[in-house]
Short mmCIF file of C-alpha atoms and ligand atoms in Angstrom, two decimals:
data_model
loop_
_atom_site.label_atom_id
_atom_site.label_comp_id
_atom_site.label_asym_id
_atom_site.label_seq_id
_atom_site.Cartn_x
_atom_site.Cartn_y
_atom_site.Cartn_z
CA MET A 1 5.67 -12.23 -5.65
CA THR A 2 5.77 -8.44 -6.03
CA ARG A 3 8.60 -6.36 -4.69
CA LEU A 4 8.07 -4.51 -1.43
CA ALA A 5 8.21 -1.32 -3.47
CA PRO A 6 9.41 -0.77 -7.00
CA LEU A 7 11.76 1.67 -5.34
CA ASP A 8 13.29 -0.77 -2.88
CA LEU A 9 16.84 0.51 -3.33
CA VAL A 10 18.19 -1.30 -0.28
CA ASP A 11 16.58 -4.62 -1.25
CA ALA A 12 14.67 -4.86 2.01
CA ASP A 13 12.69 -7.64 0.34
CA SER A 14 15.68 -9.93 0.67
CA LEU A 15 15.23 -9.77 4.46
CA LEU A 16 11.70 -11.21 4.27
CA SER A 17 10.55 -14.82 4.11
CA ASP A 18 8.29 -16.07 1.33
CA GLU A 19 5.44 -16.34 3.83
CA GLU A 20 5.89 -12.72 4.96
CA CYS A 21 5.90 -11.56 1.33
CA ALA A 22 2.79 -13.61 0.60
CA ILE A 23 0.89 -12.01 3.49
CA ARG A 24 1.99 -8.58 2.33
CA ASP A 25 0.90 -9.27 -1.23
CA THR A 26 -2.53 -10.46 -0.06
CA VAL A 27 -3.09 -7.25 1.89
CA ARG A 28 -1.82 -5.16 -0.99
CA LYS A 29 -4.30 -6.81 -3.35
CA PHE A 30 -7.15 -6.29 -0.90
CA CYS A 31 -6.25 -2.59 -0.67
CA THR A 32 -6.00 -2.23 -4.45
CA ASP A 33 -9.32 -3.95 -5.13
CA ARG A 34 -11.45 -2.99 -2.16
CA ILE A 35 -10.09 0.15 -0.52
CA ARG A 36 -8.18 2.39 -2.89
CA PRO A 37 -11.06 2.96 -5.33
CA HIS A 38 -13.15 4.51 -2.53
CA LEU A 39 -10.63 6.44 -0.48
CA ALA A 40 -11.14 9.87 -1.96
CA GLU A 41 -14.90 9.54 -1.43
CA TRP A 42 -14.54 8.30 2.16
CA PHE A 43 -12.07 11.06 2.98
CA GLU A 44 -14.34 13.70 1.43
CA GLN A 45 -17.40 12.37 3.30
CA GLY A 46 -15.47 11.99 6.53
CA ASP A 47 -16.72 8.44 6.96
CA LEU A 48 -16.02 4.85 5.90
CA PRO A 49 -18.04 1.61 5.94
CA ALA A 50 -16.12 0.38 8.96
CA ARG A 51 -18.43 -2.51 9.84
CA ASP A 52 -18.29 -4.04 6.35
CA LEU A 53 -14.55 -3.50 6.17
CA ALA A 54 -14.01 -5.05 9.60
CA ARG A 55 -15.80 -8.24 8.52
CA GLU A 56 -13.87 -8.41 5.27
CA MET A 57 -10.58 -7.82 7.05
CA GLY A 58 -11.63 -10.40 9.64
CA ASP A 59 -12.14 -12.92 6.84
CA LEU A 60 -8.61 -12.14 5.63
CA GLY A 61 -7.26 -12.76 9.15
CA LEU A 62 -6.03 -9.18 9.63
CA LEU A 63 -7.66 -8.43 12.99
CA GLY A 64 -5.42 -9.22 15.94
CA MET A 65 -3.34 -11.19 13.45
CA HIS A 66 -0.25 -11.39 15.66
CA LEU A 67 -2.17 -12.80 18.63
CA HIS A 68 -2.40 -16.53 19.27
CA GLY A 69 -5.53 -18.61 19.90
CA TYR A 70 -9.18 -17.46 19.93
CA GLY A 71 -9.28 -17.80 16.12
CA ALA A 72 -6.47 -15.26 15.55
CA ALA A 73 -4.05 -15.83 12.68
CA GLY A 74 -1.00 -16.05 14.96
CA THR A 75 1.47 -14.53 12.50
CA ASN A 76 4.84 -13.13 13.48
CA ALA A 77 5.33 -9.44 14.22
CA VAL A 78 7.03 -8.67 10.89
CA SER A 79 4.01 -10.00 8.99
CA TYR A 80 1.72 -7.83 11.10
CA GLY A 81 3.99 -4.87 10.37
CA LEU A 82 3.89 -5.55 6.63
CA ALA A 83 0.08 -5.71 6.75
CA CYS A 84 0.09 -2.30 8.46
CA HIS A 85 2.50 -1.04 5.81
CA GLU A 86 0.10 -1.98 3.02
CA LEU A 87 -3.01 -0.72 4.81
CA GLU A 88 -1.40 2.64 5.52
CA ALA A 89 -0.07 2.88 1.95
CA ALA A 90 -3.80 3.04 1.22
CA ASP A 91 -4.81 5.30 4.13
CA SER A 92 -3.75 5.85 7.74
CA GLY A 93 -7.42 5.80 8.76
CA VAL A 94 -7.90 2.26 7.49
CA ARG A 95 -4.71 1.16 9.24
CA SER A 96 -5.98 2.86 12.40
CA LEU A 97 -9.17 0.79 12.30
CA VAL A 98 -7.09 -2.38 12.28
CA SER A 99 -4.50 -1.14 14.81
CA VAL A 100 -7.07 -0.07 17.36
CA GLN A 101 -9.03 -3.28 16.96
CA GLY A 102 -6.06 -5.66 17.16
CA SER A 103 -3.29 -3.90 19.04
CA LEU A 104 -5.27 -1.79 21.50
CA ALA A 105 -8.74 -3.22 22.22
CA MET A 106 -8.04 -6.92 21.54
CA TYR A 107 -4.53 -6.83 22.95
CA ALA A 108 -5.77 -5.29 26.22
CA ILE A 109 -8.25 -8.14 26.68
CA TYR A 110 -5.68 -10.70 25.47
CA ALA A 111 -2.92 -9.52 27.81
CA TYR A 112 -4.86 -8.43 30.90
CA GLY A 113 -8.27 -10.12 30.62
CA SER A 114 -9.76 -13.18 32.31
CA GLU A 115 -10.32 -16.36 30.30
CA GLU A 116 -14.06 -15.56 30.32
CA GLN A 117 -13.47 -12.06 28.90
CA LYS A 118 -11.16 -13.47 26.23
CA ASN A 119 -13.62 -16.17 25.23
CA GLU A 120 -16.49 -13.72 25.14
CA TRP A 121 -14.86 -11.02 23.01
CA LEU A 122 -11.78 -12.16 21.11
CA PRO A 123 -13.35 -14.69 18.68
CA LYS A 124 -15.98 -12.10 17.63
CA MET A 125 -13.35 -9.38 17.32
CA VAL A 126 -11.07 -11.59 15.23
CA LYS A 127 -13.90 -12.04 12.75
CA GLY A 128 -14.86 -8.37 12.74
CA GLU A 129 -18.29 -9.23 14.14
CA ALA A 130 -17.54 -7.02 17.13
CA ILE A 131 -15.58 -3.76 16.94
CA GLY A 132 -13.51 -2.49 19.83
CA CYS A 133 -12.17 0.89 20.93
CA PHE A 134 -9.60 1.92 23.51
CA GLY A 135 -10.39 4.82 25.82
CA LEU A 136 -7.32 6.23 27.51
CA THR A 137 -6.99 9.89 26.47
CA GLU A 138 -9.10 12.65 28.03
CA ALA A 139 -9.49 16.20 26.78
CA ASP A 140 -7.07 17.49 29.44
CA PHE A 141 -4.83 14.44 29.65
CA GLY A 142 -3.25 13.21 26.42
CA SER A 143 0.52 12.96 26.77
CA ASN A 144 0.03 12.60 30.51
CA PRO A 145 -2.77 10.02 30.80
CA GLY A 146 -1.81 9.37 34.42
CA GLY A 147 -3.70 12.56 35.29
CA MET A 148 -7.01 11.08 34.11
CA ARG A 149 -10.21 12.00 35.90
CA THR A 150 -12.36 9.06 34.77
CA ASN A 151 -12.95 6.95 37.82
CA ALA A 152 -14.38 3.59 38.80
CA LYS A 153 -15.85 3.09 42.25
CA LYS A 154 -16.96 -0.11 43.92
CA ASP A 155 -20.67 -0.28 44.81
CA GLY A 156 -21.34 -3.66 46.43
CA SER A 157 -19.92 -6.15 43.95
CA ASP A 158 -20.47 -3.75 41.01
CA TRP A 159 -18.22 -1.09 39.52
CA VAL A 160 -19.63 2.36 38.67
CA LEU A 161 -17.70 4.38 36.06
CA ASN A 162 -17.86 8.14 35.50
CA GLY A 163 -15.84 10.34 33.18
CA THR A 164 -15.23 11.43 29.61
CA LYS A 165 -12.70 10.13 27.11
CA MET A 166 -11.68 12.09 24.02
CA TRP A 167 -10.22 11.36 20.58
CA ILE A 168 -11.20 7.71 20.68
CA THR A 169 -10.79 5.87 17.36
CA ASN A 170 -13.75 3.60 16.47
CA GLY A 171 -15.65 4.99 19.51
CA SER A 172 -19.07 5.55 17.88
CA ILE A 173 -19.04 2.24 16.01
CA ALA A 174 -17.66 0.07 18.81
CA ASP A 175 -19.48 -2.83 20.44
CA VAL A 176 -16.99 -2.91 23.26
CA ALA A 177 -14.83 -0.21 24.81
CA VAL A 178 -11.73 -0.90 26.86
CA VAL A 179 -11.86 2.02 29.29
CA TRP A 180 -9.03 3.00 31.62
CA ALA A 181 -10.16 4.51 34.91
CA ARG A 182 -8.78 5.58 38.27
CA THR A 183 -9.67 3.24 41.17
CA ASP A 184 -8.61 3.05 44.82
CA GLU A 185 -5.89 0.65 43.65
CA GLY A 186 -4.61 2.88 40.84
CA ILE A 187 -5.46 2.87 37.13
CA ARG A 188 -7.25 -0.28 35.92
CA GLY A 189 -8.87 -1.36 32.67
CA PHE A 190 -12.56 -2.19 32.24
CA VAL A 191 -14.41 -4.04 29.50
CA VAL A 192 -17.48 -1.95 28.75
CA PRO A 193 -20.14 -3.21 26.32
CA THR A 194 -21.20 -0.02 24.56
CA ASN A 195 -24.91 -0.80 25.01
CA THR A 196 -24.53 -0.44 28.78
CA LYS A 197 -26.84 2.21 30.26
CA GLY A 198 -25.02 5.51 30.78
CA PHE A 199 -22.50 4.98 27.96
CA THR A 200 -22.64 7.38 25.00
CA ALA A 201 -20.27 8.01 22.11
CA ASN A 202 -20.30 11.29 20.16
CA THR A 203 -18.54 11.45 16.82
CA VAL A 204 -15.94 14.21 16.37
CA HIS A 205 -16.65 16.17 13.17
CA ASN A 206 -14.74 18.82 11.21
CA LYS A 207 -11.46 16.92 11.23
CA LEU A 208 -8.86 17.83 8.60
CA SER A 209 -6.92 14.62 9.20
CA LEU A 210 -7.82 10.91 9.42
CA ARG A 211 -11.15 11.66 7.82
CA ALA A 212 -11.55 8.04 6.71
CA SER A 213 -11.64 7.03 10.35
CA VAL A 214 -14.20 7.38 13.13
CA THR A 215 -13.02 9.51 16.07
CA SER A 216 -15.25 9.98 19.11
CA GLU A 217 -15.82 11.29 22.58
CA LEU A 218 -16.92 8.64 25.08
CA VAL A 219 -19.16 9.75 27.95
CA LEU A 220 -19.56 7.46 30.95
CA ALA A 221 -22.35 8.64 33.25
CA ASN A 222 -22.86 6.23 36.16
CA VAL A 223 -22.07 3.23 33.97
CA ARG A 224 -22.73 0.24 36.20
CA LEU A 225 -20.75 -2.91 35.43
CA PRO A 226 -20.52 -6.29 37.15
CA GLY A 227 -17.46 -6.92 39.32
CA ASP A 228 -15.89 -9.13 36.67
CA ALA A 229 -15.80 -6.29 34.09
CA ILE A 230 -12.40 -5.24 35.40
CA LEU A 231 -9.36 -6.53 33.48
CA PRO A 232 -7.94 -8.64 36.32
CA LEU A 233 -4.30 -8.49 35.24
CA SER A 234 -4.24 -4.73 34.55
CA ARG A 235 -2.03 -2.87 37.01
CA GLY A 236 -1.46 0.87 36.75
CA LEU A 237 -0.47 2.93 33.76
CA SER A 238 2.01 0.34 32.52
CA SER A 239 -0.94 -1.76 31.28
CA PRO A 240 -2.35 0.74 28.75
CA LEU A 241 1.22 1.73 27.85
CA GLY A 242 1.88 -1.95 27.04
CA CYS A 243 -1.01 -1.86 24.57
CA LEU A 244 0.25 1.40 23.06
CA ASN A 245 3.64 -0.20 22.43
CA GLU A 246 1.88 -2.85 20.33
CA ALA A 247 0.08 -0.23 18.25
CA ARG A 248 3.18 1.94 17.90
CA PHE A 249 4.98 -1.03 16.44
CA GLY A 250 2.41 -1.20 13.63
CA ILE A 251 2.88 2.52 12.98
CA ILE A 252 6.63 2.02 12.44
CA PHE A 253 5.82 -0.07 9.36
CA GLY A 254 2.58 1.71 8.50
CA SER A 255 3.79 5.30 8.32
CA ILE A 256 6.44 4.52 5.72
CA GLY A 257 3.72 2.75 3.73
CA ALA A 258 2.05 6.15 3.40
CA GLY A 259 5.46 7.60 2.47
CA ARG A 260 5.94 4.93 -0.18
CA ASP A 261 2.59 5.73 -1.74
CA CYS A 262 3.57 9.41 -1.92
CA LEU A 263 6.90 8.63 -3.57
CA GLU A 264 5.23 6.40 -6.14
CA ALA A 265 2.69 9.13 -6.91
CA ALA A 266 5.44 11.76 -7.19
CA ILE A 267 7.58 9.67 -9.54
CA ALA A 268 4.63 8.87 -11.79
CA TYR A 269 3.50 12.48 -11.86
CA ALA A 270 6.98 13.88 -12.47
CA GLY A 271 7.42 11.49 -15.41
CA ASP A 272 4.19 12.64 -17.08
CA ARG A 273 4.24 16.34 -16.31
CA GLU A 274 6.09 18.56 -18.75
CA VAL A 275 7.47 21.89 -17.59
CA PHE A 276 9.61 24.14 -19.75
CA ASP A 277 9.36 21.54 -22.55
CA LYS A 278 10.65 18.46 -20.75
CA PRO A 279 9.44 16.06 -18.07
CA LEU A 280 9.62 17.34 -14.52
CA SER A 281 11.49 14.15 -13.61
CA ALA A 282 14.37 15.15 -15.90
CA TYR A 283 15.33 18.12 -13.69
CA GLN A 284 18.07 17.77 -11.10
CA LEU A 285 16.04 19.54 -8.42
CA THR A 286 13.20 17.03 -8.84
CA GLN A 287 15.56 14.08 -8.84
CA ALA A 288 17.20 15.35 -5.68
CA LYS A 289 13.80 15.44 -3.98
CA LEU A 290 12.91 11.94 -5.19
CA ALA A 291 16.31 10.55 -4.22
CA GLU A 292 16.07 12.00 -0.69
CA MET A 293 12.62 10.43 -0.30
CA ALA A 294 13.78 7.02 -1.52
CA VAL A 295 16.81 7.06 0.80
CA GLU A 296 14.61 7.86 3.81
CA LEU A 297 12.12 5.16 2.84
CA GLY A 298 14.86 2.56 2.50
CA LYS A 299 16.30 3.46 5.90
CA GLY A 300 12.82 3.44 7.43
CA MET A 301 12.05 -0.02 6.08
CA LEU A 302 15.36 -1.45 7.30
CA LEU A 303 14.68 0.02 10.74
CA ALA A 304 11.15 -1.40 10.76
CA ILE A 305 12.29 -4.90 9.81
CA GLN A 306 15.10 -4.85 12.38
CA LEU A 307 12.67 -3.80 15.14
CA GLY A 308 10.23 -6.46 13.91
CA ARG A 309 12.91 -9.12 14.23
CA LEU A 310 13.63 -7.92 17.78
CA LYS A 311 9.91 -8.10 18.57
CA ASP A 312 9.73 -11.64 17.24
CA ALA A 313 12.75 -12.53 19.36
CA GLY A 314 10.94 -11.06 22.40
CA THR A 315 13.67 -8.48 23.10
CA LEU A 316 12.13 -5.26 21.72
CA LYS A 317 12.41 -2.44 24.26
CA PRO A 318 10.01 0.54 24.54
CA GLU A 319 12.77 3.03 23.67
CA GLN A 320 13.46 1.08 20.48
CA VAL A 321 9.78 1.38 19.57
CA SER A 322 10.14 5.12 20.21
CA VAL A 323 13.14 5.31 17.86
CA GLY A 324 11.09 3.64 15.12
CA LYS A 325 7.88 5.60 15.62
CA LEU A 326 9.70 8.94 15.88
CA ASN A 327 11.91 8.38 12.86
CA ASN A 328 9.48 6.75 10.48
CA VAL A 329 6.51 9.04 11.06
CA ARG A 330 8.72 12.13 10.75
CA ALA A 331 10.28 10.73 7.56
CA ALA A 332 6.89 9.83 6.07
CA LEU A 333 5.48 13.29 6.81
CA GLN A 334 8.50 14.96 5.23
CA ILE A 335 8.15 12.72 2.15
CA ALA A 336 4.43 13.50 1.87
CA ARG A 337 5.05 17.25 2.04
CA GLU A 338 7.88 17.09 -0.51
CA ALA A 339 5.80 14.91 -2.84
CA ARG A 340 3.06 17.50 -2.64
CA THR A 341 5.40 20.16 -4.00
CA ILE A 342 6.20 17.98 -7.02
CA LEU A 343 2.51 17.66 -7.83
CA GLY A 344 2.03 21.43 -7.76
CA ALA A 345 -1.60 22.51 -7.65
CA ASN A 346 -2.79 18.99 -8.44
CA GLY A 347 -1.15 17.93 -5.21
CA ILE A 348 -3.79 19.66 -3.11
CA THR A 349 -6.65 17.57 -4.53
CA LEU A 350 -8.04 14.18 -3.62
CA GLU A 351 -7.32 13.00 -7.14
CA TYR A 352 -3.83 12.21 -5.85
CA PRO A 353 -3.06 10.66 -2.46
CA VAL A 354 -0.25 12.92 -1.26
CA MET A 355 -2.09 15.64 0.62
CA ARG A 356 -4.49 13.08 2.11
CA HIS A 357 -1.45 11.19 3.41
CA ALA A 358 0.23 14.39 4.61
CA ASN A 359 -2.89 15.41 6.52
CA ASN A 360 -3.32 11.92 7.97
CA LEU A 361 0.29 11.78 9.09
CA GLU A 362 -0.25 14.91 11.21
CA SER A 363 -2.49 12.75 13.42
CA VAL A 364 -0.08 9.83 13.31
CA LEU A 365 2.66 12.19 14.51
CA THR A 366 0.49 13.06 17.52
CA TYR A 367 -1.27 9.85 18.53
CA GLU A 368 0.39 6.86 20.16
CA GLY A 369 2.84 9.27 21.78
CA THR A 370 3.77 12.60 20.21
CA SER A 371 7.21 13.02 18.66
CA GLU A 372 8.20 15.10 21.70
CA VAL A 373 7.19 12.30 24.06
CA HIS A 374 9.23 9.77 22.05
CA LEU A 375 12.24 12.10 22.15
CA LEU A 376 11.87 12.17 25.94
CA VAL A 377 11.63 8.35 26.10
CA ILE A 378 14.85 8.08 24.08
CA GLY A 379 16.46 10.82 26.19
CA GLN A 380 15.59 8.89 29.34
CA ALA A 381 17.12 5.71 27.92
CA LEU A 382 20.32 7.61 27.08
CA THR A 383 20.72 9.54 30.32
CA GLY A 384 18.75 7.67 32.96
CA GLN A 385 16.91 10.93 33.69
CA ALA A 386 13.14 11.27 33.16
CA ALA A 387 12.47 14.76 31.78
CA PHE A 388 8.72 14.44 31.27
CA ARG A 389 7.85 16.87 34.03
C1 FAD B 1 -7.15 11.05 15.14
C2 FAD B 1 -6.78 10.68 16.54
C3 FAD B 1 -7.14 9.43 17.03
C4 FAD B 1 -6.84 9.09 18.35
N1 FAD B 1 -7.23 7.86 18.84
C5 FAD B 1 -7.07 7.60 20.17
C6 FAD B 1 -7.61 6.39 20.74
O1 FAD B 1 -8.15 5.53 20.03
N2 FAD B 1 -7.52 6.20 22.09
C7 FAD B 1 -6.92 7.12 22.90
O2 FAD B 1 -6.89 6.89 24.11
N3 FAD B 1 -6.39 8.27 22.39
C8 FAD B 1 -6.46 8.53 21.06
N4 FAD B 1 -5.95 9.70 20.52
C9 FAD B 1 -5.37 10.68 21.43
C10 FAD B 1 -3.85 10.85 21.30
O3 FAD B 1 -3.21 9.72 21.85
C11 FAD B 1 -3.48 12.16 22.00
O4 FAD B 1 -3.94 13.20 21.17
C12 FAD B 1 -1.97 12.27 22.23
O5 FAD B 1 -1.55 11.43 23.26
C13 FAD B 1 -1.54 13.72 22.57
O6 FAD B 1 -2.33 14.24 23.56
P1 FAD B 1 -2.98 15.71 23.40
O7 FAD B 1 -3.65 15.77 22.09
O8 FAD B 1 -3.78 15.95 24.62
O9 FAD B 1 -1.74 16.68 23.34
P2 FAD B 1 -0.94 17.28 24.59
O10 FAD B 1 -0.56 16.18 25.52
O11 FAD B 1 -1.70 18.43 25.14
O12 FAD B 1 0.36 17.80 23.87
C14 FAD B 1 0.42 19.08 23.18
C15 FAD B 1 1.87 19.35 22.82
O13 FAD B 1 2.64 19.37 24.02
C16 FAD B 1 3.74 18.50 23.90
N5 FAD B 1 4.11 17.96 25.21
C17 FAD B 1 3.36 17.22 26.06
N6 FAD B 1 4.07 16.88 27.14
C18 FAD B 1 5.29 17.42 26.98
C19 FAD B 1 6.49 17.44 27.76
N7 FAD B 1 6.58 16.78 28.94
N8 FAD B 1 7.55 18.11 27.31
C20 FAD B 1 7.51 18.78 26.11
N9 FAD B 1 6.41 18.79 25.31
C21 FAD B 1 5.33 18.13 25.76
C22 FAD B 1 3.25 17.41 22.99
O14 FAD B 1 4.31 16.68 22.44
C23 FAD B 1 2.47 18.23 21.97
O15 FAD B 1 3.37 18.78 21.03
C24 FAD B 1 -6.17 10.03 19.19
C25 FAD B 1 -5.79 11.27 18.66
C26 FAD B 1 -6.08 11.59 17.35
C27 FAD B 1 -5.67 12.93 16.81
#
């Protein structure tokens, strides 16, 4: 069994079971062997072999791993978090592929779908034979998705969907899109096979962040679906927000995985690099930077495990998820930026992971609720006053 990180100053490992450590080690090995050697190339190209990876990660049981039944691995939440930690230590884009598949698209069908919808999609999605995306955000409605314009109207027994979704992870490679739309009864979810007439996905190019991830615009032009395409248990905005809470949970563990990778890179680099005739790591200023990073990582991991235990106990509250997402993404981004300074000019290249992580974490700071939105969620929990508008 390897340690959670060689730099696990708070011995967070001692809080994990042997089974949790074994799952983490399996994912770490998969990332070392299969993902890390290609990351610089994928990031540079702005693409990744998502279909192949999805099947391989399906074989490992990583897709929807914390769900039960339908072929899913049925692990606890902490194990899912540790898998996200390892995936994001490789790249936030790879973790996003898994998060969107399992926590957004699959979870929406799992939590709000009919038995027929679950049986049709979940077994294929568990294996990575079908890829899912989750269309909530629109160009004009990100932090405030309740303003969405995408609508679904009844026509006989059918539904007809019109609208445009933006910034949708996995959109252009998806076989199925969970699309949230305004109906006469409020916001509802729909299961949309992406080969339905009127559905198009356009890949977003020129990104400087999450380049090893597919991001797309979804266009729905008179997409006609049978009456049973609606997610029958979806009710209003709380349904997509329920899915987002699942994905945010993975980010709490994942983001500090990226931070860990940056700290490891910075320590290794500082040990090798000589400046003014001695190793960079022998200078107090460098050690202060490394120590601050390690302290934040240790705190972040303790927070993640505590929130994971609450999730497994079924008591995790949305504002607690906000505390974790806000803190750990901010900490990871700060660590990535500080690590970059230690690497000097080399830090700006893809030969080292730090600037790739720093750029990725800019997206992670924004998606699944921006840091400002999480501050407002926490503020509401503290004061009882909603200050969103
Ligand atoms: C790479 C990537 C992948 C994504 N994948 C998906 C996906 O798969 N599915 C999906 O549905 N969406 C996805 N998103 C969209 C993401 O969830 C939104 O970008 C996010 O919710 C923020 O919305 P916005 O970009 O419209 O920013 P805005 O909502 O316009 O926010 C701009 C700024 O205003 C601030 N702000 C907003 N409201 C308030 C307020 N009340 N008070 C103070 N400040 C405020 C924000 O915090 C932010 O700083 C993705 C985004 C990215 C970048």
